[in-house]
């Protein structure tokens, strides 16, 4: 009988293109993936990997087996979901991921609530960028992900995924405390003509959104500094090195920074996403409910300010 863990290792190499990438996705070592496939070769009596330059590639036999493995793993997941739904118990293991701000601002409260309500539910948390989260949820490497897109740059989801809107995260412009516009009631982005900007790295959702938004405001962005974490961006603003647009979720404003609302309001929408065929799992429903509760508390806190 074919071992499911070995089929999963082969399928991951087939999907991600290399042993190293498969190991990252499965959160094991490359050696562990290679060992699983070597055992699978002995089980099947077929050669599944062969040398290709400095790396390896899957053989035709491996490709055929990986296609069957995808269907087998999907059936196993469906069976597990049906069984959990039948029992109605919130138990088992969920592998989830969120982008950094949500990991800091939403996930901890949800995990605490779940630990108290459902002690037999075990959750593995990862921090990943939204595009990778969507891909890994669709591929079955994650059970649930928290992602974001900006209201003026929506993200398309692949077929087979369900989502729930968690909250709209308002963004403000961060300027040095000595800036002439610091303390303003609100400003239009056009008022920041000629400013230097601090942004996340090119290719990230927030970098691409910033460039798109500034250009829509007839500003050609001069991005002087790049840092992927908002606390680092705010530290650079506090040093007087430029301006940044920073959402409110998980935000801690240091001394030397003034946060000014933008007109028209800029915000990003935050979602939970999971595979539609896993929606019957009580654990998925419990996790989504817990994250939505924390999100509602956060929105209420913003409304009071």
Backbone as CSV, one residue per row, in Angstrom:
resi,resn,N_x,N_y,N_z,CA_x,CA_y,CA_z,C_x,C_y,C_z
1,UNK,0.850,-1.199,0.000,0.000,0.000,0.000,0.886,1.250,0.000
2,UNK,0.519,2.204,-0.788,1.294,3.437,-0.865,1.086,4.284,0.388
3,UNK,2.186,4.827,0.883,2.160,5.641,2.099,1.741,7.077,1.754
4,UNK,0.767,7.614,2.501,0.245,8.944,2.185,1.293,10.029,2.365
5,UNK,2.117,9.929,3.398,3.150,10.958,3.618,4.158,10.979,2.480
6,UNK,4.455,9.812,1.920,5.398,9.754,0.791,4.751,10.310,-0.472
7,UNK,3.475,10.011,-0.651,2.765,10.608,-1.782,2.696,12.124,-1.647
8,UNK,2.521,12.598,-0.424,2.463,14.045,-0.199,3.802,14.688,-0.530
9,UNK,4.904,14.045,-0.174,6.231,14.576,-0.504,6.431,14.639,-2.013
10,UNK,6.047,13.558,-2.717,6.174,13.549,-4.180,5.306,14.626,-4.812
11,UNK,4.080,14.751,-4.333,3.171,15.767,-4.874,3.735,17.162,-4.665
12,UNK,4.346,17.422,-3.507,4.912,18.741,-3.233,6.065,19.056,-4.185
13,UNK,6.915,18.080,-4.469,7.994,18.308,-5.435,7.417,18.586,-6.817
14,UNK,6.376,17.863,-7.183,5.710,18.067,-8.476,5.121,19.482,-8.572
15,UNK,4.499,19.959,-7.488,3.840,21.265,-7.494,4.842,22.402,-7.419
16,UNK,5.827,22.276,-6.534,6.737,23.401,-6.268,8.004,23.380,-7.107
17,UNK,8.293,22.273,-7.781,9.362,22.272,-8.765,10.725,21.846,-8.295
18,UNK,10.938,21.667,-7.002,12.238,21.240,-6.498,12.079,20.632,-5.110
19,UNK,13.085,19.872,-4.713,13.058,19.268,-3.383,13.112,20.344,-2.306
20,UNK,13.957,21.370,-2.525,14.083,22.438,-1.542,12.789,23.208,-1.344
21,UNK,12.131,23.552,-2.455,10.869,24.293,-2.359,9.782,23.437,-1.721
22,UNK,9.771,22.142,-2.051,8.799,21.242,-1.429,9.038,21.143,0.074
23,UNK,10.303,21.093,0.479,10.626,21.024,1.902,10.150,22.273,2.637
24,UNK,10.333,23.436,2.009,9.850,24.685,2.625,8.337,24.647,2.812
25,UNK,7.630,24.175,1.794,6.168,24.134,1.862,5.683,23.161,2.934
26,UNK,6.386,22.034,3.073,5.980,21.017,4.043,6.582,21.258,5.422
27,UNK,7.470,22.263,5.517,8.133,22.614,6.773,8.954,21.452,7.330
28,UNK,9.713,20.815,6.423,10.644,19.760,6.798,11.966,20.048,6.096
29,UNK,12.951,19.207,6.287,14.237,19.399,5.629,14.219,18.785,4.231
30,UNK,15.060,19.283,3.307,15.162,18.643,1.992,15.534,17.170,2.095
31,UNK,16.372,16.833,3.084,16.759,15.434,3.265,15.544,14.567,3.576
32,UNK,14.632,15.101,4.384,13.428,14.333,4.730,12.567,14.075,3.499
33,UNK,12.443,15.070,2.621,11.667,14.888,1.380,12.339,13.834,0.497
34,UNK,13.652,13.935,0.342,14.377,12.970,-0.492,14.229,11.550,0.055
35,UNK,14.286,11.407,1.371,14.142,10.080,1.975,12.751,9.497,1.729
36,UNK,11.719,10.360,1.824,10.359,9.879,1.575,10.207,9.392,0.138
37,UNK,10.788,10.132,-0.791,10.663,9.737,-2.195,11.486,8.484,-2.477
38,UNK,12.650,8.363,-1.824,13.450,7.140,-1.987,12.677,5.918,-1.503
39,UNK,11.971,6.050,-0.389,11.153,4.945,0.122,9.999,4.641,-0.846
40,UNK,9.437,5.713,-1.437,8.347,5.523,-2.393,8.855,4.792,-3.635
41,UNK,10.094,5.075,-4.033,10.685,4.353,-5.168,10.773,2.857,-4.869
42,UNK,11.161,2.530,-3.642,11.264,1.114,-3.271,9.880,0.463,-3.230
43,UNK,8.875,1.223,-2.769,7.511,0.688,-2.725,6.962,0.405,-4.117
44,UNK,7.237,1.317,-5.042,6.654,1.200,-6.391,7.535,0.418,-7.344
45,UNK,8.833,0.293,-7.012,9.751,-0.356,-7.926,10.045,0.475,-9.155
46,UNK,9.793,1.784,-9.085,10.011,2.688,-10.222,10.930,3.817,-9.811
47,UNK,11.713,4.286,-10.761,12.573,5.439,-10.515,11.729,6.704,-10.632
48,UNK,11.765,7.529,-9.590,10.899,8.704,-9.548,11.649,10.018,-9.703
49,UNK,12.944,10.044,-9.358,13.750,11.256,-9.533,15.048,10.903,-10.223
50,UNK,15.531,11.841,-11.032,16.812,11.648,-11.703,17.560,12.966,-11.763
51,UNK,18.858,12.877,-11.885,19.698,14.062,-11.909,19.382,14.938,-13.113
52,UNK,19.412,16.250,-12.881,19.194,17.225,-13.953,20.105,18.413,-13.673
53,UNK,21.336,18.363,-14.224,22.320,19.394,-13.908,22.725,19.285,-12.443
54,UNK,22.623,20.399,-11.711,22.946,20.385,-10.294,21.774,19.963,-9.419
55,UNK,20.592,19.856,-10.022,19.418,19.487,-9.252,18.875,18.143,-9.681
56,UNK,17.584,17.958,-9.437,16.906,16.723,-9.834,15.602,17.086,-10.521
57,UNK,15.063,16.156,-11.239,13.749,16.333,-11.839,12.969,15.041,-11.690
58,UNK,11.650,15.151,-11.740,10.801,13.979,-11.641,10.729,13.251,-12.982
59,UNK,10.680,11.956,-12.919,10.543,11.154,-14.128,9.082,11.163,-14.596
60,UNK,8.846,10.584,-15.766,7.474,10.484,-16.257,6.622,9.647,-15.309
61,UNK,7.208,8.598,-14.763,6.476,7.761,-13.809,6.080,8.567,-12.573
62,UNK,6.986,9.436,-12.114,6.692,10.270,-10.952,5.581,11.260,-11.254
63,UNK,5.615,11.827,-12.470,4.562,12.766,-12.845,3.192,12.110,-12.840
64,UNK,3.122,10.879,-13.361,1.862,10.145,-13.365,1.396,9.862,-11.934
65,UNK,2.337,9.422,-11.091,1.979,9.106,-9.710,1.575,10.369,-8.953
66,UNK,2.229,11.492,-9.242,1.887,12.757,-8.568,0.472,13.195,-8.918
67,UNK,0.048,12.971,-10.166,-1.324,13.324,-10.547,-2.331,12.477,-9.774
68,UNK,-2.039,11.186,-9.621,-2.906,10.338,-8.806,-2.858,10.783,-7.347
69,UNK,-1.666,11.174,-6.871,-1.516,11.603,-5.478,-2.387,12.815,-5.186
70,UNK,-2.493,13.729,-6.142,-3.328,14.908,-5.938,-4.778,14.520,-5.695
71,UNK,-5.266,13.576,-6.480,-6.647,13.138,-6.297,-6.815,12.363,-4.992
72,UNK,-5.828,11.538,-4.659,-5.895,10.761,-3.417,-5.905,11.680,-2.208
73,UNK,-5.011,12.670,-2.202,-4.926,13.592,-1.068,-6.202,14.419,-0.943
74,UNK,-6.796,14.789,-2.077,-8.054,15.538,-2.039,-9.174,14.675,-1.450
75,UNK,-9.207,13.395,-1.808,-10.217,12.500,-1.252,-10.022,12.298,0.240
76,UNK,-8.758,12.193,0.670,-8.480,12.044,2.098,-8.960,13.274,2.860
77,UNK,-8.690,14.461,2.300,-9.130,15.690,2.955,-10.651,15.746,3.042
78,UNK,-11.329,15.349,1.960,-12.791,15.348,1.972,-13.323,14.370,3.009
79,UNK,-12.705,13.194,3.091,-13.132,12.203,4.076,-12.943,12.723,5.493
80,UNK,-11.805,13.362,5.752,-11.557,13.919,7.076,-12.572,15.004,7.416
81,UNK,-12.868,15.859,6.428,-13.843,16.924,6.661,-15.226,16.352,6.943
82,UNK,-15.623,15.329,6.170,-16.936,14.717,6.384,-17.016,14.063,7.757
83,UNK,-15.937,13.405,8.157,-15.936,12.724,9.450,-15.998,13.728,10.598
84,UNK,-15.212,14.815,10.480,-15.258,15.847,11.511,-16.639,16.490,11.574
85,UNK,-17.235,16.724,10.415,-18.571,17.328,10.392,-19.596,16.396,11.037
86,UNK,-19.455,15.093,10.788,-20.369,14.127,11.379,-20.271,14.150,12.907
87,UNK,-19.062,14.198,13.413,-18.873,14.225,14.868,-19.228,15.582,15.457
88,UNK,-19.054,16.639,14.642,-19.358,17.979,15.125,-18.386,18.490,16.165
89,UNK,-17.206,17.891,16.260,-16.234,18.274,17.272,-15.155,19.167,16.673
90,UNK,-14.732,20.159,17.428,-13.653,21.047,16.999,-12.354,20.461,17.525
91,UNK,-11.760,19.609,16.736,-10.546,18.892,17.123,-9.604,18.843,15.921
92,UNK,-8.427,18.282,16.140,-7.495,18.076,15.054,-6.463,19.176,14.941
93,UNK,-5.970,19.330,13.727,-4.857,20.238,13.466,-5.188,21.129,12.276
94,UNK,-4.897,22.431,12.417,-5.042,23.380,11.314,-3.709,24.067,11.078
95,UNK,-3.335,24.132,9.820,-2.122,24.845,9.425,-2.560,26.151,8.771
96,UNK,-2.231,27.294,9.381,-2.730,28.577,8.894,-1.573,29.537,8.667
97,UNK,-1.839,30.599,7.917,-0.825,31.624,7.678,-1.499,32.976,7.521
98,UNK,-0.768,34.017,7.845,-1.262,35.385,7.711,-0.103,36.296,7.368
99,UNK,-0.420,37.441,6.770,0.628,38.438,6.510,0.995,39.099,7.836
100,UNK,2.178,39.741,7.924,2.709,40.164,9.227,1.784,41.018,10.077
101,UNK,1.105,42.011,9.488,0.261,42.886,10.300,-0.889,42.117,10.932
102,UNK,-1.490,41.203,10.178,-2.578,40.399,10.729,-2.065,39.419,11.776
103,UNK,-0.863,38.892,11.551,-0.260,38.014,12.548,-0.112,38.738,13.878
104,UNK,0.204,40.005,13.805,0.400,40.810,15.022,-0.923,41.339,15.572
105,UNK,-1.848,41.757,14.695,-3.019,42.487,15.153,-4.284,41.685,15.320
106,UNK,-4.408,40.517,14.660,-5.648,39.744,14.715,-5.467,38.339,15.286
107,UNK,-4.441,37.655,14.838,-4.318,36.230,15.132,-4.147,35.922,16.625
108,UNK,-3.315,36.661,17.380,-3.123,36.275,18.788,-4.424,36.185,19.579
109,UNK,-5.299,37.174,19.436,-6.560,37.140,20.169,-7.418,35.957,19.778
110,UNK,-7.436,35.619,18.486,-8.223,34.472,18.029,-7.661,33.169,18.571
111,UNK,-6.343,33.041,18.610,-5.730,31.805,19.104,-5.989,31.620,20.594
112,UNK,-5.955,32.708,21.343,-6.250,32.613,22.782,-7.688,32.138,23.002
113,UNK,-8.627,32.714,22.253,-10.030,32.314,22.386,-10.224,30.840,22.026
114,UNK,-9.577,30.392,20.955,-9.715,28.998,20.542,-9.098,28.048,21.561
115,UNK,-7.981,28.435,22.141,-7.344,27.574,23.147,-8.257,27.372,24.347
116,UNK,-8.989,28.430,24.707,-9.901,28.324,25.843,-11.154,27.517,25.502
117,UNK,-11.673,27.692,24.283,-12.929,27.030,23.918,-12.728,25.601,23.431
118,UNK,-11.614,25.370,22.735,-11.402,24.080,22.072,-9.971,23.594,22.324
119,UNK,-9.700,23.094,23.514,-8.314,22.714,23.854,-7.759,21.562,23.025
120,UNK,-8.610,20.806,22.353,-8.129,19.691,21.533,-7.836,20.099,20.090
121,UNK,-7.966,21.380,19.796,-7.622,21.886,18.463,-6.201,22.438,18.495
122,UNK,-5.359,21.948,17.594,-3.954,22.368,17.542,-3.751,23.182,16.261
123,UNK,-3.160,24.376,16.397,-2.995,25.270,15.248,-1.523,25.594,15.040
124,UNK,-1.066,25.404,13.824,0.289,25.784,13.412,0.197,27.095,12.649
125,UNK,0.903,28.111,13.120,0.850,29.447,12.511,2.116,29.736,11.733
126,UNK,1.945,30.276,10.524,3.051,30.710,9.675,2.821,32.157,9.269
127,UNK,3.891,32.874,8.970,3.785,34.255,8.483,4.238,34.298,7.030
128,UNK,3.328,34.696,6.135,3.623,34.704,4.704,2.915,35.875,4.045
129,UNK,3.416,36.272,2.897,2.792,37.337,2.119,1.508,36.831,1.456
130,UNK,0.554,37.725,1.188,-0.770,37.293,0.712,-0.756,36.422,-0.533
131,UNK,0.075,36.751,-1.534,0.066,35.963,-2.761,0.442,34.521,-2.482
132,UNK,1.440,34.318,-1.632,1.849,32.949,-1.303,0.779,32.258,-0.467
133,UNK,0.119,32.999,0.422,-0.950,32.408,1.230,-2.042,31.851,0.328
134,UNK,-2.487,32.651,-0.636,-3.541,32.198,-1.557,-3.093,30.941,-2.295
135,UNK,-1.885,30.956,-2.806,-1.371,29.797,-3.556,-1.326,28.547,-2.679
136,UNK,-0.842,28.697,-1.445,-0.675,27.534,-0.576,-2.007,27.010,-0.056
137,UNK,-2.986,27.897,0.151,-4.323,27.420,0.521,-4.924,26.638,-0.650
138,UNK,-4.810,27.175,-1.852,-5.374,26.504,-3.031,-4.728,25.139,-3.256
139,UNK,-3.427,25.030,-2.953,-2.716,23.772,-3.163,-2.925,22.778,-2.022
140,UNK,-3.532,23.217,-0.942,-3.763,22.313,0.176,-2.653,22.289,1.194
141,UNK,-1.649,23.148,1.048,-0.566,23.193,2.030,-0.994,23.949,3.284
142,UNK,-1.980,24.801,3.167,-2.551,25.522,4.300,-4.043,25.236,4.374
143,UNK,-4.560,25.202,5.604,-5.996,25.018,5.777,-6.745,26.343,5.686
144,UNK,-6.126,27.413,6.142,-6.770,28.727,6.117,-5.695,29.801,6.070
145,UNK,-6.013,30.891,5.404,-5.075,32.009,5.343,-5.788,33.329,5.565
146,UNK,-5.039,34.303,6.024,-5.552,35.667,6.145,-4.776,36.521,5.162
147,UNK,-5.509,37.191,4.269,-4.886,37.963,3.200,-5.469,39.369,3.193
148,UNK,-4.906,40.206,2.345,-5.376,41.576,2.215,-5.336,41.986,0.757
149,UNK,-6.200,42.913,0.400,-6.017,43.666,-0.830,-6.511,45.080,-0.581
150,UNK,-6.103,46.001,-1.430,-6.494,47.396,-1.278,-7.760,47.643,-2.069
151,UNK,-8.578,48.532,-1.557,-9.900,48.753,-2.145,-9.813,49.165,-3.609
152,UNK,-8.733,49.861,-3.969,-8.590,50.277,-5.369,-7.712,49.315,-6.173
153,UNK,-7.281,48.202,-5.543,-6.509,47.158,-6.238,-6.946,45.789,-5.739
154,UNK,-8.176,45.337,-6.052,-8.668,44.054,-5.517,-7.875,42.869,-6.068
155,UNK,-7.808,41.814,-5.258,-7.092,40.594,-5.624,-8.101,39.523,-6.053
156,UNK,-7.851,38.914,-7.195,-8.706,37.821,-7.655,-8.298,36.530,-6.961
157,UNK,-9.287,35.719,-6.594,-9.027,34.434,-5.970,-9.275,33.309,-6.970
158,UNK,-8.486,32.236,-6.899,-8.725,31.108,-7.797,-10.021,30.387,-7.436
159,UNK,-10.546,29.627,-8.392,-11.747,28.836,-8.136,-11.484,27.838,-7.012
160,UNK,-12.520,27.530,-6.261,-12.400,26.526,-5.214,-12.097,27.081,-3.847
161,UNK,-11.941,28.411,-3.730,-11.679,29.024,-2.433,-12.903,29.804,-1.962
162,UNK,-13.156,29.728,-0.669,-14.182,30.553,-0.028,-13.491,31.631,0.789
163,UNK,-14.200,32.737,1.035,-13.595,33.789,1.834,-14.652,34.505,2.661
164,UNK,-14.191,35.106,3.737,-15.040,35.928,4.593,-14.312,37.232,4.853
165,UNK,-15.010,38.347,4.677,-14.416,39.649,4.957,-14.312,39.834,6.470
166,UNK,-13.129,40.209,6.934,-12.890,40.399,8.366,-13.049,41.853,8.776
167,UNK,-12.382,42.752,8.066,-12.508,44.173,8.390,-11.904,45.011,7.282
168,UNK,-12.235,46.293,7.287,-11.607,47.278,6.414,-10.604,48.062,7.262
169,UNK,-9.350,47.980,6.877,-8.251,48.570,7.646,-7.875,49.912,7.020
170,UNK,-8.198,50.992,7.722,-7.960,52.346,7.214,-6.472,52.672,7.289
171,UNK,-5.970,53.364,6.272,-4.576,53.772,6.231,-4.472,55.291,6.339
172,UNK,-3.456,55.754,7.051,-3.170,57.178,7.187,-1.746,57.436,6.712
173,UNK,-1.440,58.699,6.436,-0.082,59.045,6.045,0.721,59.405,7.293
174,UNK,1.908,58.843,7.383,2.815,59.133,8.487,3.827,60.169,8.017
175,UNK,3.915,61.281,8.738,4.881,62.332,8.416,5.695,62.627,9.665
176,UNK,6.915,63.143,9.511,7.693,63.532,10.690,6.957,64.598,11.507
177,UNK,7.146,64.567,12.812,6.427,65.491,13.693,6.687,66.947,13.343
178,UNK,7.851,67.244,12.768,8.179,68.620,12.406,7.681,69.009,11.017
179,UNK,7.005,68.121,10.333,6.520,68.390,8.979,5.443,69.483,9.037
180,UNK,5.389,70.362,8.035,4.378,71.434,8.038,2.936,70.923,8.106
181,UNK,2.674,69.701,7.615,1.311,69.161,7.609,1.010,68.293,8.836
182,UNK,1.996,68.120,9.715,1.760,67.323,10.919,0.646,67.951,11.738
183,UNK,-0.267,67.127,12.227,-1.364,67.640,13.030,-2.554,68.120,12.227
184,UNK,-2.490,68.030,10.892,-3.628,68.440,10.068,-4.829,67.529,10.327
185,UNK,-6.019,68.060,10.161,-7.235,67.262,10.364,-7.307,66.152,9.325
186,UNK,-7.007,66.467,8.091,-6.874,65.508,7.007,-6.247,66.225,5.823
187,UNK,-5.644,65.433,4.926,-4.992,66.036,3.767,-5.278,65.191,2.528
188,UNK,-5.134,65.806,1.369,-5.134,65.055,0.119,-3.697,64.676,-0.206
189,UNK,-3.538,63.551,-0.869,-2.184,63.097,-1.191,-1.438,64.104,-2.053
190,UNK,-2.173,64.845,-2.878,-1.526,65.834,-3.747,-0.756,66.875,-2.946
191,UNK,-1.132,67.061,-1.662,-0.438,68.032,-0.816,0.977,67.594,-0.484
192,UNK,1.308,66.314,-0.768,2.631,65.782,-0.444,3.527,65.731,-1.685
193,UNK,3.250,66.597,-2.635,4.087,66.689,-3.838,5.534,66.969,-3.448
194,UNK,6.455,66.234,-4.050,7.882,66.460,-3.812,8.441,65.737,-2.598
195,UNK,7.600,64.995,-1.854,8.089,64.284,-0.679,8.832,63.013,-1.087
196,UNK,9.715,62.583,-0.221,10.355,61.277,-0.381,9.519,60.254,0.377
197,UNK,9.449,59.046,-0.189,8.552,58.031,0.369,9.318,56.827,0.888
198,UNK,8.718,56.200,1.881,9.238,54.964,2.458,8.220,53.877,2.157
199,UNK,8.683,52.755,1.610,7.756,51.728,1.126,8.312,50.347,1.401
200,UNK,7.459,49.350,1.259,7.918,47.962,1.281,8.612,47.649,-0.046
201,UNK,9.117,46.433,-0.173,9.934,46.059,-1.328,9.120,45.968,-2.609
202,UNK,9.727,46.261,-3.754,9.027,46.100,-5.031,8.504,44.677,-5.197
203,UNK,7.315,44.572,-5.774,6.702,43.260,-5.970,5.758,42.853,-4.863
204,UNK,5.815,43.527,-3.719,4.865,43.227,-2.642,3.561,43.966,-2.908
205,UNK,2.484,43.476,-2.283,1.171,44.080,-2.478,1.197,45.559,-2.107
206,UNK,1.802,45.873,-0.966,1.747,47.254,-0.473,2.618,48.200,-1.296
207,UNK,3.748,47.727,-1.796,4.584,48.576,-2.649,3.848,48.907,-3.944
208,UNK,3.311,47.870,-4.582,2.626,48.098,-5.851,1.415,49.002,-5.664
209,UNK,0.706,48.815,-4.536,-0.453,49.675,-4.262,-0.014,51.119,-4.051
210,UNK,1.072,51.347,-3.315,1.521,52.712,-3.045,1.855,53.436,-4.346
211,UNK,2.603,52.779,-5.213,2.963,53.398,-6.492,1.711,53.713,-7.296
212,UNK,0.789,52.745,-7.376,-0.458,52.928,-8.112,-1.254,54.106,-7.542
213,UNK,-1.373,54.191,-6.230,-2.190,55.216,-5.588,-1.578,56.601,-5.733
214,UNK,-0.269,56.704,-5.561,0.374,58.013,-5.705,0.272,58.513,-7.139
215,UNK,0.436,57.627,-8.086,0.323,58.045,-9.482,-1.104,58.461,-9.819
216,UNK,-2.087,57.809,-9.212,-3.474,58.230,-9.407,-3.724,59.618,-8.839
217,UNK,-2.903,60.010,-7.853,-3.004,61.358,-7.275,-2.069,62.336,-7.987
218,UNK,-1.591,61.938,-9.174,-0.688,62.769,-9.991,0.643,63.023,-9.297
219,UNK,1.089,62.062,-8.495,2.400,62.141,-7.847,3.288,61.034,-8.393
220,UNK,4.453,61.394,-8.865,5.417,60.378,-9.268,6.264,60.053,-8.046
221,UNK,6.108,58.853,-7.480,6.733,58.575,-6.189,8.251,58.486,-6.267
222,UNK,8.892,59.216,-5.375,10.333,59.063,-5.176,10.508,58.196,-3.931
223,UNK,10.694,56.897,-4.155,10.836,55.967,-3.031,12.310,55.905,-2.651
224,UNK,12.601,56.490,-1.504,13.992,56.616,-1.075,14.452,55.443,-0.219
225,UNK,13.527,54.863,0.555,13.895,53.791,1.479,12.839,52.700,1.414
226,UNK,13.291,51.456,1.572,12.365,50.326,1.524,12.552,49.445,2.754
227,UNK,11.445,49.143,3.410,11.435,48.252,4.570,10.091,47.535,4.580
228,UNK,10.094,46.232,4.751,8.863,45.462,4.626,7.975,45.527,5.864
229,UNK,8.534,45.866,7.011,7.737,45.930,8.238,7.343,47.373,8.542
230,UNK,6.079,47.581,8.880,5.607,48.937,9.168,6.316,49.582,10.367
231,UNK,6.650,48.855,11.447,7.400,49.510,12.528,8.724,50.099,12.048
232,UNK,9.386,49.428,11.107,10.636,49.960,10.556,10.367,51.195,9.717
233,UNK,9.296,51.154,8.918,8.944,52.340,8.129,8.679,53.537,9.043
234,UNK,7.958,53.316,10.139,7.651,54.409,11.059,8.910,54.929,11.751
235,UNK,9.859,54.056,12.018,11.125,54.506,12.608,11.872,55.417,11.639
236,UNK,11.799,55.107,10.350,12.449,55.956,9.347,11.726,57.295,9.223
237,UNK,10.393,57.270,9.332,9.637,58.529,9.325,10.023,59.369,10.540
238,UNK,10.121,58.743,11.717,10.477,59.466,12.943,11.846,60.117,12.832
239,UNK,12.729,59.516,12.029,14.056,60.084,11.824,14.049,61.227,10.819
240,UNK,12.882,61.546,10.255,12.771,62.653,9.319,13.186,62.314,7.910
241,UNK,13.157,61.017,7.554,13.697,60.596,6.264,12.654,60.509,5.158
242,UNK,11.389,60.689,5.473,10.370,60.629,4.441,9.005,60.383,5.035
243,UNK,8.046,60.099,4.154,6.660,59.834,4.543,6.320,58.386,4.188
244,UNK,5.278,57.873,4.825,4.809,56.524,4.537,3.302,56.482,4.726
245,UNK,2.653,55.538,4.067,1.227,55.305,4.295,1.107,54.003,5.066
246,UNK,0.505,54.081,6.248,0.524,52.945,7.172,-0.895,52.638,7.650
247,UNK,-1.364,51.404,7.476,-2.686,51.026,7.990,-2.726,51.043,9.518
248,UNK,-3.936,51.036,10.065,-4.100,51.153,11.513,-3.955,49.834,12.250
249,UNK,-4.221,48.704,11.603,-4.179,47.424,12.288,-2.772,47.139,12.817
250,UNK,-2.686,46.880,14.107,-1.406,46.527,14.718,-0.402,47.655,14.753
251,UNK,-0.855,48.880,14.515,0.083,50.006,14.397,0.451,50.561,15.771
252,UNK,1.726,50.787,15.973,2.233,51.456,17.166,3.070,52.640,16.694
253,UNK,2.582,53.837,16.985,3.212,55.046,16.457,4.285,55.537,17.435
254,UNK,5.540,55.628,16.982,6.602,56.098,17.874,6.603,57.625,17.999
255,UNK,7.333,58.125,18.958,7.501,59.570,19.079,8.190,60.102,17.823
256,UNK,7.836,61.309,17.455,8.434,61.910,16.275,7.663,61.672,15.008
257,UNK,6.475,61.015,15.122,5.654,60.721,13.944,4.250,61.262,14.172
258,UNK,3.703,61.908,13.151,2.314,62.368,13.180,1.539,61.598,12.120
259,UNK,0.404,60.990,12.525,-0.447,60.263,11.597,-1.587,61.177,11.153
260,UNK,-1.730,61.356,9.840,-2.711,62.288,9.300,-3.677,61.522,8.386
261,UNK,-4.984,61.604,8.631,-5.962,60.949,7.749,-5.871,61.482,6.316
262,UNK,-6.178,60.611,5.369,-6.086,60.950,3.949,-7.490,61.157,3.401
263,UNK,-7.630,62.152,2.521,-8.880,62.404,1.799,-8.614,62.254,0.306
264,UNK,-9.343,61.384,-0.418,-10.359,60.444,0.070,-9.721,59.299,0.852
265,UNK,-10.513,58.687,1.732,-10.001,57.647,2.627,-9.418,56.480,1.828
266,UNK,-8.277,55.999,2.297,-7.641,54.833,1.710,-7.748,53.682,2.708
267,UNK,-8.098,52.489,2.232,-8.193,51.354,3.145,-7.926,50.061,2.391
268,UNK,-7.569,49.066,3.139,-7.396,47.730,2.583,-8.415,46.805,3.243
269,UNK,-8.858,45.824,2.508,-9.822,44.855,3.031,-9.071,43.582,3.407
270,UNK,-9.397,43.055,4.569,-8.719,41.873,5.086,-9.708,40.708,5.091
271,UNK,-9.264,39.558,4.553,-10.119,38.391,4.394,-9.502,37.164,5.061
272,UNK,-10.362,36.227,5.412,-9.951,34.852,5.678,-10.322,34.026,4.450
273,UNK,-9.435,33.140,4.021,-9.712,32.288,2.857,-9.425,30.836,3.211
274,UNK,-10.225,29.934,2.657,-10.046,28.502,2.872,-10.635,27.775,1.681
275,UNK,-10.300,26.506,1.537,-10.837,25.736,0.421,-12.312,25.433,0.666
276,UNK,-13.114,25.591,-0.366,-14.560,25.418,-0.227,-14.920,24.021,0.244
277,UNK,-14.162,23.004,-0.181,-14.512,21.633,0.207,-14.135,21.328,1.649
278,UNK,-13.454,22.265,2.330,-13.126,22.070,3.745,-14.075,22.831,4.664
279,UNK,-15.049,23.515,4.077,-15.921,24.382,4.875,-16.772,23.606,5.872
280,UNK,-16.949,22.297,5.638,-17.763,21.499,6.559,-17.034,21.203,7.871
281,UNK,-15.751,21.419,7.904,-14.989,21.088,9.111,-15.362,22.041,10.245
282,UNK,-15.799,21.532,11.377,-16.103,22.412,12.506,-14.915,23.261,12.932
283,UNK,-13.701,22.729,12.773,-12.509,23.487,13.171,-12.338,24.740,12.316
284,UNK,-12.617,24.628,11.020,-12.526,25.796,10.139,-13.557,26.836,10.548
285,UNK,-14.767,26.394,10.788,-15.817,27.335,11.176,-15.484,28.024,12.501
286,UNK,-14.953,27.250,13.455,-14.597,27.828,14.760,-13.479,28.852,14.614
287,UNK,-12.505,28.562,13.755,-11.393,29.493,13.558,-11.875,30.775,12.895
288,UNK,-12.687,30.654,11.855,-13.206,31.845,11.177,-14.028,32.685,12.152
289,UNK,-14.867,32.040,12.950,-15.683,32.783,13.916,-14.804,33.545,14.912
290,UNK,-13.742,32.899,15.386,-12.862,33.547,16.370,-12.142,34.753,15.767
291,UNK,-11.684,34.621,14.533,-10.990,35.743,13.891,-11.965,36.883,13.621
292,UNK,-13.197,36.551,13.236,-14.190,37.595,12.981,-14.552,38.336,14.263
293,UNK,-14.599,37.631,15.388,-14.884,38.291,16.667,-13.797,39.311,17.002
294,UNK,-12.534,38.909,16.846,-11.426,39.829,17.124,-11.463,41.012,16.158
295,UNK,-11.792,40.754,14.901,-11.862,41.821,13.903,-12.935,42.834,14.261
296,UNK,-14.095,42.329,14.718,-15.186,43.228,15.111,-14.777,44.078,16.311
297,UNK,-14.086,43.483,17.270,-13.605,44.244,18.422,-12.645,45.342,17.980
298,UNK,-11.807,45.038,16.995,-10.853,46.042,16.509,-11.578,47.187,15.825
299,UNK,-12.557,46.891,14.989,-13.325,47.941,14.320,-14.071,48.804,15.340
300,UNK,-14.617,48.168,16.376,-15.308,48.947,17.415,-14.348,49.879,18.147
301,UNK,-13.126,49.393,18.380,-12.131,50.230,19.058,-11.771,51.436,18.203
302,UNK,-11.652,51.261,16.883,-11.361,52.396,16.009,-12.511,53.389,16.007
303,UNK,-13.741,52.894,16.069,-14.905,53.784,16.021,-14.982,54.681,17.256
304,UNK,-14.458,54.199,18.386,-14.504,54.964,19.625,-13.493,56.092,19.621
305,UNK,-12.393,55.905,18.900,-11.320,56.912,18.918,-11.748,58.207,18.244
